[in-house]
Amino acid sequence: MTTSRHVGVWVEAAPEAVYAFAADPQKLPQWASGLTQGAARKSADGWVADSPMGEVTIEFTPANEFGVLDHVVRLPSGEAVYNPLRVIPAGLGEARCEVVFTIRRRAGMTDDEFEADAAAVAADLDTLRRLLEA
């Protein structure tokens, strides 16, 4: 059985601005420390970044008007991890939104590892919020 957890944060900024910032791979080091350490580099396979797990490749969903920022992270082991990420408007014309990341427990993850992953995502989303509300 797969276990998922939705981690979200409300951002007092226009959803379009949040989406544009979060969708820019070169901005990842500013807010996604659980994924990148240093600049992401474009490659034939996607974006490559140094991460706490080693060098990873990140493949993003195409730009869209629905706030979908899903991405696949290919770990150094070759494992591909699908990460659902959404920017959800608060309502029509509202200049705020919720950013929701779905964490899925990978095979072999301990309870502590799953909790640490959730805490890292929550911290990254809070950093994103602070950057966009500044």
XYZ file of N, CA and C in Angstrom:
402
model
N 0.846 -1.189 0.000
C 0.000 0.000 0.000
C 0.889 1.248 0.000
N 0.560 2.181 -0.847
C 1.320 3.425 -0.921
C 0.777 4.424 0.085
N 1.680 5.094 0.769
C 1.301 6.136 1.710
C 1.673 7.476 1.107
N 0.730 8.412 1.152
C 0.974 9.769 0.661
C 0.650 10.758 1.761
N 1.305 11.897 1.688
C 0.986 13.000 2.588
C 1.023 14.280 1.768
N 0.009 15.099 1.953
C -0.056 16.392 1.272
C 0.459 17.459 2.231
N 1.469 18.177 1.792
C 2.034 19.255 2.588
C 1.773 20.546 1.825
N 1.125 21.486 2.492
C 0.770 22.721 1.805
C 1.102 23.951 2.603
N 1.153 25.071 1.890
C 1.380 26.367 2.509
C 0.574 27.404 1.729
N -0.048 28.323 2.445
C -0.740 29.437 1.799
C 0.255 30.550 1.550
N 0.179 31.143 0.367
C 1.088 32.210 -0.027
C 0.262 33.441 -0.373
N 0.594 34.550 0.262
C -0.107 35.807 0.000
C 0.544 36.494 -1.206
N 0.379 35.867 -2.360
C 0.895 36.393 -3.631
C 0.040 35.797 -4.740
N 0.021 36.478 -5.870
C -0.781 36.017 -7.006
C -0.321 34.631 -7.455
N -1.266 33.726 -7.718
C -0.885 32.377 -8.132
C 0.014 32.358 -9.363
N -0.191 33.284 -10.295
C 0.638 33.335 -11.496
C 2.092 33.638 -11.149
N 2.296 34.529 -10.177
C 3.651 34.890 -9.751
C 4.312 33.724 -9.024
N 3.538 33.040 -8.194
C 4.063 31.879 -7.460
C 4.447 30.783 -8.447
N 3.560 30.524 -9.397
C 3.830 29.492 -10.406
C 5.097 29.841 -11.201
N 5.201 31.082 -11.667
C 6.347 31.488 -12.486
C 7.656 31.325 -11.714
N 7.654 31.680 -10.453
C 8.869 31.567 -9.637
C 9.207 30.095 -9.390
N 8.228 29.322 -8.948
C 8.476 27.922 -8.608
C 8.800 27.072 -9.837
N 8.315 27.484 -11.010
C 8.549 26.721 -12.236
C 9.921 26.978 -12.850
N 10.642 27.960 -12.349
C 11.945 28.303 -12.904
C 13.032 27.446 -12.248
N 13.586 26.471 -12.973
C 14.591 25.587 -12.387
C 15.804 26.329 -11.825
N 16.113 27.484 -12.375
C 17.270 28.227 -11.889
C 17.007 28.904 -10.548
N 15.741 28.960 -10.132
C 15.400 29.525 -8.832
C 15.320 28.437 -7.740
N 15.386 27.171 -8.121
C 15.286 26.078 -7.143
C 16.248 26.219 -5.962
N 17.504 26.593 -6.183
C 18.411 26.688 -5.034
C 17.973 27.722 -3.994
N 17.138 28.676 -4.397
C 16.676 29.701 -3.460
C 15.652 29.164 -2.473
N 14.943 28.095 -2.847
C 13.867 27.636 -1.967
C 13.791 26.126 -1.792
N 14.368 25.335 -2.643
C 14.214 23.872 -2.578
C 15.503 23.200 -2.124
N 15.927 23.490 -0.897
C 17.197 22.956 -0.399
C 17.171 21.443 -0.256
N 15.979 20.856 -0.121
C 15.884 19.403 -0.049
C 16.149 18.740 -1.388
N 16.132 19.535 -2.459
C 16.338 19.014 -3.805
C 17.644 19.483 -4.419
N 17.986 20.750 -4.244
C 19.173 21.283 -4.917
C 20.105 21.990 -3.951
N 21.372 21.879 -4.246
C 22.411 22.628 -3.538
C 23.272 23.250 -4.626
N 22.985 24.474 -4.969
C 23.707 25.122 -6.064
C 22.847 25.162 -7.308
N 23.369 25.769 -8.330
C 22.618 26.016 -9.559
C 22.260 24.737 -10.296
N 21.066 24.726 -10.873
C 20.640 23.635 -11.755
C 21.184 23.924 -13.148
N 21.580 22.863 -13.839
C 22.158 22.999 -15.170
C 21.295 22.250 -16.172
N 21.045 22.858 -17.324
C 20.241 22.234 -18.382
C 21.060 21.138 -19.050
N 20.423 19.985 -19.272
C 21.076 18.884 -19.985
C 20.072 18.297 -20.977
N 20.499 17.343 -21.767
C 19.614 16.694 -22.733
C 18.493 15.924 -22.040
N 18.724 15.503 -20.796
C 17.741 14.699 -20.068
C 16.849 15.517 -19.144
N 17.076 16.801 -19.054
C 16.313 17.639 -18.135
C 17.269 18.585 -17.437
N 16.978 18.909 -16.206
C 17.839 19.772 -15.408
C 18.633 18.891 -14.451
N 19.901 19.174 -14.315
C 20.788 18.420 -13.430
C 21.163 19.329 -12.268
N 21.139 18.760 -11.064
C 21.483 19.547 -9.882
C 22.206 18.677 -8.869
N 23.073 19.305 -8.111
C 23.669 18.633 -6.972
C 22.651 18.719 -5.852
N 22.416 17.596 -5.182
C 21.414 17.554 -4.128
C 22.012 16.891 -2.894
N 21.280 16.912 -1.785
C 21.756 16.193 -0.606
C 21.911 14.685 -0.870
N 21.263 14.177 -1.941
C 21.321 12.755 -2.282
C 22.394 12.459 -3.322
N 23.092 13.490 -3.804
C 24.045 13.342 -4.903
C 23.482 14.048 -6.127
N 24.080 13.812 -7.298
C 23.609 14.477 -8.519
C 22.285 13.862 -8.969
N 21.293 14.719 -9.199
C 19.971 14.266 -9.635
C 19.605 14.956 -10.948
N 18.730 14.315 -11.698
C 18.153 14.911 -12.898
C 16.686 15.187 -12.605
N 16.232 16.366 -12.978
C 14.860 16.778 -12.698
C 14.162 17.048 -14.028
N 13.051 16.370 -14.244
C 12.257 16.550 -15.460
C 10.929 17.176 -15.061
N 10.654 18.347 -15.604
C 9.446 19.085 -15.237
C 8.333 18.879 -16.243
N 7.101 18.951 -15.762
C 5.949 18.939 -16.648
C 5.997 20.206 -17.509
N 5.468 20.169 -18.709
C 5.471 21.386 -19.542
C 4.698 22.525 -18.863
N 5.085 23.744 -19.189
C 4.387 24.919 -18.661
C 2.902 24.803 -18.985
N 2.070 25.221 -18.039
C 0.626 25.099 -18.232
C -0.089 26.183 -17.443
N -1.367 26.348 -17.714
C -2.161 27.389 -17.054
C -2.904 26.874 -15.830
N -2.650 25.635 -15.444
C -3.403 25.013 -14.355
C -2.644 24.949 -13.036
N -1.422 25.477 -12.998
C -0.645 25.470 -11.765
C 0.018 24.141 -11.459
N 0.120 23.268 -12.451
C 0.727 21.949 -12.243
C 2.238 22.064 -12.420
N 2.962 21.715 -11.379
C 4.428 21.763 -11.371
C 5.019 20.384 -11.080
N 4.325 19.348 -11.503
C 4.814 17.992 -11.258
C 6.205 17.830 -11.858
N 6.996 16.991 -11.225
C 8.342 16.744 -11.728
C 8.808 15.352 -11.304
N 9.687 14.793 -12.115
C 10.296 13.506 -11.821
C 11.746 13.776 -11.454
N 12.165 13.221 -10.327
C 13.557 13.339 -9.895
C 14.201 11.973 -10.064
N 15.247 11.934 -10.865
C 16.015 10.696 -11.043
C 17.201 10.748 -10.087
N 17.181 9.822 -9.131
C 18.202 9.768 -8.092
C 19.488 9.144 -8.627
N 20.590 9.328 -7.917
C 21.848 8.721 -8.351
C 21.752 7.202 -8.537
N 20.838 6.566 -7.810
C 20.650 5.111 -7.919
C 19.956 4.720 -9.218
N 19.380 5.721 -9.917
C 18.604 5.444 -11.122
C 17.107 5.426 -10.856
N 16.720 5.366 -9.576
C 15.296 5.384 -9.216
C 14.678 6.710 -9.649
N 13.485 6.632 -10.239
C 12.736 7.825 -10.647
C 11.610 8.055 -9.648
N 11.574 9.251 -9.073
C 10.565 9.595 -8.075
C 9.659 10.671 -8.660
N 8.357 10.337 -8.780
C 7.360 11.281 -9.302
C 6.866 12.141 -8.147
N 6.895 13.474 -8.329
C 6.514 14.421 -7.282
C 5.397 15.338 -7.763
N 4.161 15.102 -7.320
C 3.074 16.016 -7.657
C 3.220 17.328 -6.874
N 3.097 18.444 -7.568
C 3.203 19.768 -6.953
C 2.213 20.683 -7.654
N 1.414 21.411 -6.883
C 0.378 22.269 -7.453
C 0.385 23.647 -6.823
N 0.077 24.650 -7.635
C -0.226 25.991 -7.161
C -1.722 26.157 -7.391
N -2.463 26.280 -6.298
C -3.926 26.295 -6.361
C -4.443 27.679 -5.971
N -5.076 28.398 -6.904
C -5.602 29.726 -6.575
C -6.624 29.644 -5.433
N -6.659 30.701 -4.609
C -7.630 30.764 -3.513
C -9.040 30.939 -4.057
N -9.143 31.554 -5.202
C -10.430 31.807 -5.836
C -10.223 32.721 -7.031
N -11.255 32.909 -7.784
C -11.142 33.758 -8.974
C -10.744 35.173 -8.588
N -9.681 35.653 -9.193
C -9.241 37.017 -8.966
C -8.547 37.264 -7.640
N -8.360 36.253 -6.819
C -7.700 36.460 -5.530
C -6.189 36.410 -5.695
N -5.507 37.298 -4.992
C -4.047 37.394 -5.095
C -3.382 36.576 -3.996
N -3.828 35.355 -3.836
C -3.193 34.417 -2.909
C -3.499 33.012 -3.391
N -2.711 32.059 -2.892
C -2.875 30.689 -3.363
C -2.310 29.710 -2.337
N -2.584 28.450 -2.568
C -2.010 27.394 -1.756
C -1.067 26.591 -2.649
N 0.100 26.279 -2.137
C 1.052 25.426 -2.839
C 1.042 24.086 -2.106
N 0.739 23.025 -2.850
C 0.590 21.693 -2.242
C 1.536 20.708 -2.922
N 2.335 20.030 -2.114
C 3.273 19.010 -2.563
C 2.812 17.680 -1.985
N 2.698 16.672 -2.830
C 2.315 15.342 -2.363
C 3.578 14.498 -2.208
N 3.815 14.080 -0.981
C 4.964 13.227 -0.681
C 4.479 11.795 -0.692
N 5.162 10.961 -1.419
C 4.824 9.534 -1.457
C 5.952 8.753 -0.814
N 5.560 7.850 0.041
C 6.556 7.014 0.714
C 7.130 6.019 -0.286
N 8.446 6.077 -0.480
C 9.111 5.162 -1.396
C 9.364 3.819 -0.715
N 9.484 2.795 -1.517
C 9.750 1.445 -0.996
C 11.008 1.471 -0.133
N 10.925 0.839 0.999
C 12.077 0.737 1.888
C 12.276 1.913 2.821
N 11.451 2.966 2.702
C 11.583 4.132 3.584
C 11.102 3.778 4.983
N 11.870 4.171 5.968
C 11.438 3.983 7.349
C 10.460 5.098 7.721
N 9.783 4.932 8.845
C 8.895 5.991 9.334
C 9.674 7.285 9.543
N 10.864 7.168 10.129
C 11.674 8.360 10.386
C 12.082 9.053 9.083
N 12.444 8.282 8.066
C 12.823 8.867 6.774
C 11.638 9.573 6.123
N 10.448 8.958 6.209
C 9.250 9.572 5.641
C 8.930 10.883 6.364
N 9.034 10.876 7.688
C 8.777 12.090 8.471
C 9.809 13.173 8.151
N 11.069 12.773 7.991
C 12.118 13.738 7.654
C 11.873 14.340 6.273
N 11.425 13.513 5.328
C 11.103 13.994 3.986
C 9.971 15.025 4.061
N 8.928 14.714 4.818
C 7.791 15.634 4.973
C 8.236 16.944 5.621
N 9.098 16.863 6.625
C 9.588 18.065 7.298
C 10.435 18.909 6.351
N 11.246 18.268 5.518
C 12.082 18.995 4.559
C 11.215 19.709 3.527
N 10.175 19.030 3.042
C 9.265 19.653 2.071
C 8.547 20.836 2.714
N 8.074 20.678 3.949
C 7.393 21.769 4.643
C 8.318 22.975 4.792
N 9.582 22.732 5.137
C 10.541 23.828 5.285
C 10.788 24.514 3.938
N 10.916 23.719 2.873
C 11.122 24.301 1.543
C 9.931 25.145 1.113
N 8.715 24.650 1.351
C 7.519 25.417 0.976
C 7.416 26.697 1.790
N 7.827 26.644 3.059
C 7.799 27.851 3.877
C 8.818 28.867 3.358
N 9.972 28.401 2.905
C 10.960 29.296 2.301
C 10.391 29.936 1.035
N 9.728 29.124 0.205
C 9.081 29.656 -0.998
C 8.085 30.751 -0.625
N 7.265 30.483 0.387
C 6.281 31.471 0.852
C 6.959 32.764 1.271
N 7.987 32.653 2.100
C 8.676 33.855 2.595
C 9.289 34.663 1.447
N 9.880 33.990 0.468
C 10.473 34.691 -0.677
C 9.425 35.454 -1.465
N 8.266 34.843 -1.666
C 7.244 35.462 -2.506
C 6.420 36.503 -1.770
N 6.418 36.462 -0.457
C 5.688 37.455 0.317
C 6.568 38.649 0.699
N 7.868 38.541 0.443
C 8.802 39.617 0.819
C 8.601 40.851 -0.041
